[in-house]
């Protein structure tokens, strides 16, 4: 037997994006979700992030199943009131988080200078032109929260699209 012209196909290996920002954003206590603005593109093989006025969005130009991963690091300074800090991805500007994309951390009363890290990974079947935004919510009664750095990436994991 002789095989000629065989090609290895890796599902979705050529479709992906990773963006981040390294500046500190401050989220006031009880301010609701703050959707993160990204400033640096590490890679983008399908024009999924354009920066500028859309710097908060990753837009899925090719439909299919993607694994989305994000990381958020930040700090609560001073003595915190009891509450939570949370993060999530929302779909197409809706208020509800995508199922599986939400993380939350209860903050104990009087926790001084607490550093937190959220890492999350989930899979979702996106339609072409769907977009996601990464939100961080400060539900503490009296403390502002610093958020830095933040990174999000999406990789296509199926052959559809």
PDB file of C-alpha atoms in Angstrom:
ATOM      1  CA  UNK A   1       0.000   0.000   0.000  1.00  0.00           C
ATOM      2  CA  UNK A   2       1.102   3.494  -0.739  1.00  0.00           C
ATOM      3  CA  UNK A   3      -0.427   6.693   0.660  1.00  0.00           C
ATOM      4  CA  UNK A   4       0.013   9.829  -1.368  1.00  0.00           C
ATOM      5  CA  UNK A   5      -1.080  13.326  -0.381  1.00  0.00           C
ATOM      6  CA  UNK A   6      -2.270  12.518   3.121  1.00  0.00           C
ATOM      7  CA  UNK A   7      -3.004  15.520   5.250  1.00  0.00           C
ATOM      8  CA  UNK A   8      -3.367  15.614   9.014  1.00  0.00           C
ATOM      9  CA  UNK A   9      -6.436  17.551  10.085  1.00  0.00           C
ATOM     10  CA  UNK A  10      -6.459  18.908  13.612  1.00  0.00           C
ATOM     11  CA  UNK A  11      -9.916  20.016  14.723  1.00  0.00           C
ATOM     12  CA  UNK A  12     -10.091  23.786  14.895  1.00  0.00           C
ATOM     13  CA  UNK A  13      -6.327  24.140  15.396  1.00  0.00           C
ATOM     14  CA  UNK A  14      -6.138  27.118  13.060  1.00  0.00           C
ATOM     15  CA  UNK A  15      -8.968  29.138  14.633  1.00  0.00           C
ATOM     16  CA  UNK A  16      -8.306  30.967  17.882  1.00  0.00           C
ATOM     17  CA  UNK A  17      -7.677  34.232  19.691  1.00  0.00           C
ATOM     18  CA  UNK A  18      -5.927  35.420  22.864  1.00  0.00           C
ATOM     19  CA  UNK A  19      -6.163  38.998  24.151  1.00  0.00           C
ATOM     20  CA  UNK A  20      -5.216  40.627  27.443  1.00  0.00           C
ATOM     21  CA  UNK A  21      -4.639  43.827  29.341  1.00  0.00           C
ATOM     22  CA  UNK A  22      -2.081  44.560  32.022  1.00  0.00           C
ATOM     23  CA  UNK A  23      -3.226  47.913  33.394  1.00  0.00           C
ATOM     24  CA  UNK A  24      -5.126  48.091  36.666  1.00  0.00           C
ATOM     25  CA  UNK A  25      -8.859  48.762  36.495  1.00  0.00           C
ATOM     26  CA  UNK A  26     -10.599  49.822  39.687  1.00  0.00           C
ATOM     27  CA  UNK A  27     -14.156  48.636  40.295  1.00  0.00           C
ATOM     28  CA  UNK A  28     -16.108  50.528  42.946  1.00  0.00           C
ATOM     29  CA  UNK A  29     -18.059  48.679  45.622  1.00  0.00           C
ATOM     30  CA  UNK A  30     -21.519  47.635  44.463  1.00  0.00           C
ATOM     31  CA  UNK A  31     -20.999  49.091  40.968  1.00  0.00           C
ATOM     32  CA  UNK A  32     -22.239  46.017  39.101  1.00  0.00           C
ATOM     33  CA  UNK A  33     -20.321  44.225  36.376  1.00  0.00           C
ATOM     34  CA  UNK A  34     -17.364  45.975  34.764  1.00  0.00           C
ATOM     35  CA  UNK A  35     -16.637  44.573  31.302  1.00  0.00           C
ATOM     36  CA  UNK A  36     -12.918  44.441  30.672  1.00  0.00           C
ATOM     37  CA  UNK A  37     -11.219  46.315  27.829  1.00  0.00           C
ATOM     38  CA  UNK A  38      -8.377  44.430  26.182  1.00  0.00           C
ATOM     39  CA  UNK A  39      -5.318  46.230  24.845  1.00  0.00           C
ATOM     40  CA  UNK A  40      -2.959  43.545  23.549  1.00  0.00           C
ATOM     41  CA  UNK A  41      -3.501  40.748  21.052  1.00  0.00           C
ATOM     42  CA  UNK A  42      -1.210  37.722  21.420  1.00  0.00           C
ATOM     43  CA  UNK A  43      -2.727  35.942  18.421  1.00  0.00           C
ATOM     44  CA  UNK A  44      -5.901  36.037  16.345  1.00  0.00           C
ATOM     45  CA  UNK A  45      -6.251  33.695  13.387  1.00  0.00           C
ATOM     46  CA  UNK A  46      -9.865  34.506  12.459  1.00  0.00           C
ATOM     47  CA  UNK A  47     -10.332  38.284  13.007  1.00  0.00           C
ATOM     48  CA  UNK A  48     -12.136  37.676  16.300  1.00  0.00           C
ATOM     49  CA  UNK A  49     -10.813  40.770  18.105  1.00  0.00           C
ATOM     50  CA  UNK A  50     -10.536  44.147  16.405  1.00  0.00           C
ATOM     51  CA  UNK A  51      -9.628  46.474  19.271  1.00  0.00           C
ATOM     52  CA  UNK A  52     -10.788  50.086  19.021  1.00  0.00           C
ATOM     53  CA  UNK A  53     -14.486  50.488  19.813  1.00  0.00           C
ATOM     54  CA  UNK A  54     -14.867  46.704  20.076  1.00  0.00           C
ATOM     55  CA  UNK A  55     -11.930  46.167  22.444  1.00  0.00           C
ATOM     56  CA  UNK A  56     -14.196  44.487  25.033  1.00  0.00           C
ATOM     57  CA  UNK A  57     -15.537  41.854  22.602  1.00  0.00           C
ATOM     58  CA  UNK A  58     -14.388  38.583  21.125  1.00  0.00           C
ATOM     59  CA  UNK A  59     -16.580  37.916  18.085  1.00  0.00           C
ATOM     60  CA  UNK A  60     -16.858  34.396  16.695  1.00  0.00           C
ATOM     61  CA  UNK A  61     -16.622  34.781  12.938  1.00  0.00           C
ATOM     62  CA  UNK A  62     -16.734  31.011  12.377  1.00  0.00           C
ATOM     63  CA  UNK A  63     -19.571  29.031  13.975  1.00  0.00           C
ATOM     64  CA  UNK A  64     -18.768  25.980  16.075  1.00  0.00           C
ATOM     65  CA  UNK A  65     -17.760  24.649  19.473  1.00  0.00           C
ATOM     66  CA  UNK A  66     -15.014  26.579  21.259  1.00  0.00           C
ATOM     67  CA  UNK A  67     -13.142  26.188  24.496  1.00  0.00           C
ATOM     68  CA  UNK A  68     -12.942  29.580  26.204  1.00  0.00           C
ATOM     69  CA  UNK A  69     -10.447  30.185  29.013  1.00  0.00           C
ATOM     70  CA  UNK A  70      -9.905  33.305  31.056  1.00  0.00           C
ATOM     71  CA  UNK A  71      -7.816  34.483  33.963  1.00  0.00           C
ATOM     72  CA  UNK A  72      -8.447  37.474  36.226  1.00  0.00           C
ATOM     73  CA  UNK A  73      -6.136  38.597  39.033  1.00  0.00           C
ATOM     74  CA  UNK A  74      -6.803  41.426  41.430  1.00  0.00           C
ATOM     75  CA  UNK A  75      -6.545  42.831  44.910  1.00  0.00           C
ATOM     76  CA  UNK A  76      -8.865  44.030  47.650  1.00  0.00           C
ATOM     77  CA  UNK A  77      -7.072  46.666  49.718  1.00  0.00           C
ATOM     78  CA  UNK A  78      -7.962  47.728  53.216  1.00  0.00           C
ATOM     79  CA  UNK A  79     -10.318  45.851  55.465  1.00  0.00           C
ATOM     80  CA  UNK A  80     -13.123  44.459  53.356  1.00  0.00           C
ATOM     81  CA  UNK A  81     -16.741  44.246  54.304  1.00  0.00           C
ATOM     82  CA  UNK A  82     -18.337  40.861  53.754  1.00  0.00           C
ATOM     83  CA  UNK A  83     -19.401  40.245  50.158  1.00  0.00           C
ATOM     84  CA  UNK A  84     -18.254  38.587  46.945  1.00  0.00           C
ATOM     85  CA  UNK A  85     -16.154  39.253  43.885  1.00  0.00           C
ATOM     86  CA  UNK A  86     -17.188  37.369  40.767  1.00  0.00           C
ATOM     87  CA  UNK A  87     -16.400  37.035  37.078  1.00  0.00           C
ATOM     88  CA  UNK A  88     -18.308  35.731  34.082  1.00  0.00           C
ATOM     89  CA  UNK A  89     -18.643  35.823  30.297  1.00  0.00           C
ATOM     90  CA  UNK A  90     -21.846  37.154  28.792  1.00  0.00           C
ATOM     91  CA  UNK A  91     -23.168  36.401  25.310  1.00  0.00           C
ATOM     92  CA  UNK A  92     -24.171  39.123  22.836  1.00  0.00           C
ATOM     93  CA  UNK A  93     -24.502  41.838  25.482  1.00  0.00           C
ATOM     94  CA  UNK A  94     -27.078  39.969  27.573  1.00  0.00           C
ATOM     95  CA  UNK A  95     -26.940  40.358  31.338  1.00  0.00           C
ATOM     96  CA  UNK A  96     -26.955  36.623  32.075  1.00  0.00           C
ATOM     97  CA  UNK A  97     -23.656  34.712  32.291  1.00  0.00           C
ATOM     98  CA  UNK A  98     -22.986  31.854  29.894  1.00  0.00           C
ATOM     99  CA  UNK A  99     -23.557  28.632  31.831  1.00  0.00           C
ATOM    100  CA  UNK A 100     -20.221  27.376  33.153  1.00  0.00           C
ATOM    101  CA  UNK A 101     -18.434  30.711  32.736  1.00  0.00           C
ATOM    102  CA  UNK A 102     -19.018  32.098  36.215  1.00  0.00           C
ATOM    103  CA  UNK A 103     -16.620  32.137  39.166  1.00  0.00           C
ATOM    104  CA  UNK A 104     -17.178  33.690  42.574  1.00  0.00           C
ATOM    105  CA  UNK A 105     -15.160  34.293  45.732  1.00  0.00           C
ATOM    106  CA  UNK A 106     -16.692  35.126  49.103  1.00  0.00           C
ATOM    107  CA  UNK A 107     -14.641  37.753  50.934  1.00  0.00           C
ATOM    108  CA  UNK A 108     -14.565  37.394  54.729  1.00  0.00           C
ATOM    109  CA  UNK A 109     -15.134  40.452  56.881  1.00  0.00           C
ATOM    110  CA  UNK A 110     -11.924  42.327  57.719  1.00  0.00           C
ATOM    111  CA  UNK A 111      -9.746  40.498  55.180  1.00  0.00           C
ATOM    112  CA  UNK A 112      -6.895  42.966  54.653  1.00  0.00           C
ATOM    113  CA  UNK A 113      -4.957  43.193  51.379  1.00  0.00           C
ATOM    114  CA  UNK A 114      -6.447  40.074  49.830  1.00  0.00           C
ATOM    115  CA  UNK A 115      -5.228  38.939  46.392  1.00  0.00           C
ATOM    116  CA  UNK A 116      -7.634  36.862  44.309  1.00  0.00           C
ATOM    117  CA  UNK A 117      -7.247  34.835  41.115  1.00  0.00           C
ATOM    118  CA  UNK A 118     -10.050  33.535  38.900  1.00  0.00           C
ATOM    119  CA  UNK A 119      -9.292  30.901  36.273  1.00  0.00           C
ATOM    120  CA  UNK A 120     -12.179  29.500  34.276  1.00  0.00           C
ATOM    121  CA  UNK A 121     -12.586  27.247  31.238  1.00  0.00           C
ATOM    122  CA  UNK A 122     -15.809  26.269  29.497  1.00  0.00           C
ATOM    123  CA  UNK A 123     -17.044  24.999  26.139  1.00  0.00           C
ATOM    124  CA  UNK A 124     -19.855  26.597  24.186  1.00  0.00           C
ATOM    125  CA  UNK A 125     -21.346  26.215  20.722  1.00  0.00           C
ATOM    126  CA  UNK A 126     -21.231  29.704  19.171  1.00  0.00           C
ATOM    127  CA  UNK A 127     -23.044  30.882  16.047  1.00  0.00           C
ATOM    128  CA  UNK A 128     -21.234  33.097  13.551  1.00  0.00           C
ATOM    129  CA  UNK A 129     -21.337  36.744  14.773  1.00  0.00           C
ATOM    130  CA  UNK A 130     -21.923  35.773  18.441  1.00  0.00           C
ATOM    131  CA  UNK A 131     -19.674  37.726  20.785  1.00  0.00           C
ATOM    132  CA  UNK A 132     -18.605  37.459  24.399  1.00  0.00           C
ATOM    133  CA  UNK A 133     -17.455  39.974  26.984  1.00  0.00           C
ATOM    134  CA  UNK A 134     -15.647  39.272  30.258  1.00  0.00           C
ATOM    135  CA  UNK A 135     -17.168  40.923  33.314  1.00  0.00           C
ATOM    136  CA  UNK A 136     -15.877  41.331  36.859  1.00  0.00           C
ATOM    137  CA  UNK A 137     -18.360  42.272  39.593  1.00  0.00           C
ATOM    138  CA  UNK A 138     -17.552  43.783  42.983  1.00  0.00           C
ATOM    139  CA  UNK A 139     -20.353  43.016  45.455  1.00  0.00           C
ATOM    140  CA  UNK A 140     -18.468  44.226  48.507  1.00  0.00           C
ATOM    141  CA  UNK A 141     -20.242  46.768  50.670  1.00  0.00           C
ATOM    142  CA  UNK A 142     -17.451  49.318  50.961  1.00  0.00           C
ATOM    143  CA  UNK A 143     -14.193  48.428  49.207  1.00  0.00           C
ATOM    144  CA  UNK A 144     -12.969  49.069  45.691  1.00  0.00           C
ATOM    145  CA  UNK A 145     -11.291  46.197  43.900  1.00  0.00           C
ATOM    146  CA  UNK A 146      -8.253  46.362  41.618  1.00  0.00           C
ATOM    147  CA  UNK A 147      -8.288  44.100  38.551  1.00  0.00           C
ATOM    148  CA  UNK A 148      -5.042  43.246  36.734  1.00  0.00           C
ATOM    149  CA  UNK A 149      -3.942  41.394  34.669  1.00  0.00           C
ATOM    150  CA  UNK A 150      -6.769  39.919  32.629  1.00  0.00           C
ATOM    151  CA  UNK A 151      -6.492  37.491  29.708  1.00  0.00           C
ATOM    152  CA  UNK A 152      -9.045  35.560  27.648  1.00  0.00           C
ATOM    153  CA  UNK A 153      -8.605  33.091  24.835  1.00  0.00           C
ATOM    154  CA  UNK A 154     -10.874  30.966  22.659  1.00  0.00           C
ATOM    155  CA  UNK A 155      -9.930  27.973  20.501  1.00  0.00           C
ATOM    156  CA  UNK A 156     -12.211  26.155  18.070  1.00  0.00           C
ATOM    157  CA  UNK A 157     -12.417  22.483  19.003  1.00  0.00           C
ATOM    158  CA  UNK A 158     -14.691  20.984  16.335  1.00  0.00           C
ATOM    159  CA  UNK A 159     -14.562  20.642  12.585  1.00  0.00           C
ATOM    160  CA  UNK A 160     -17.896  22.410  11.985  1.00  0.00           C
ATOM    161  CA  UNK A 161     -18.270  25.855  10.513  1.00  0.00           C
TER     162      UNK A 161
END
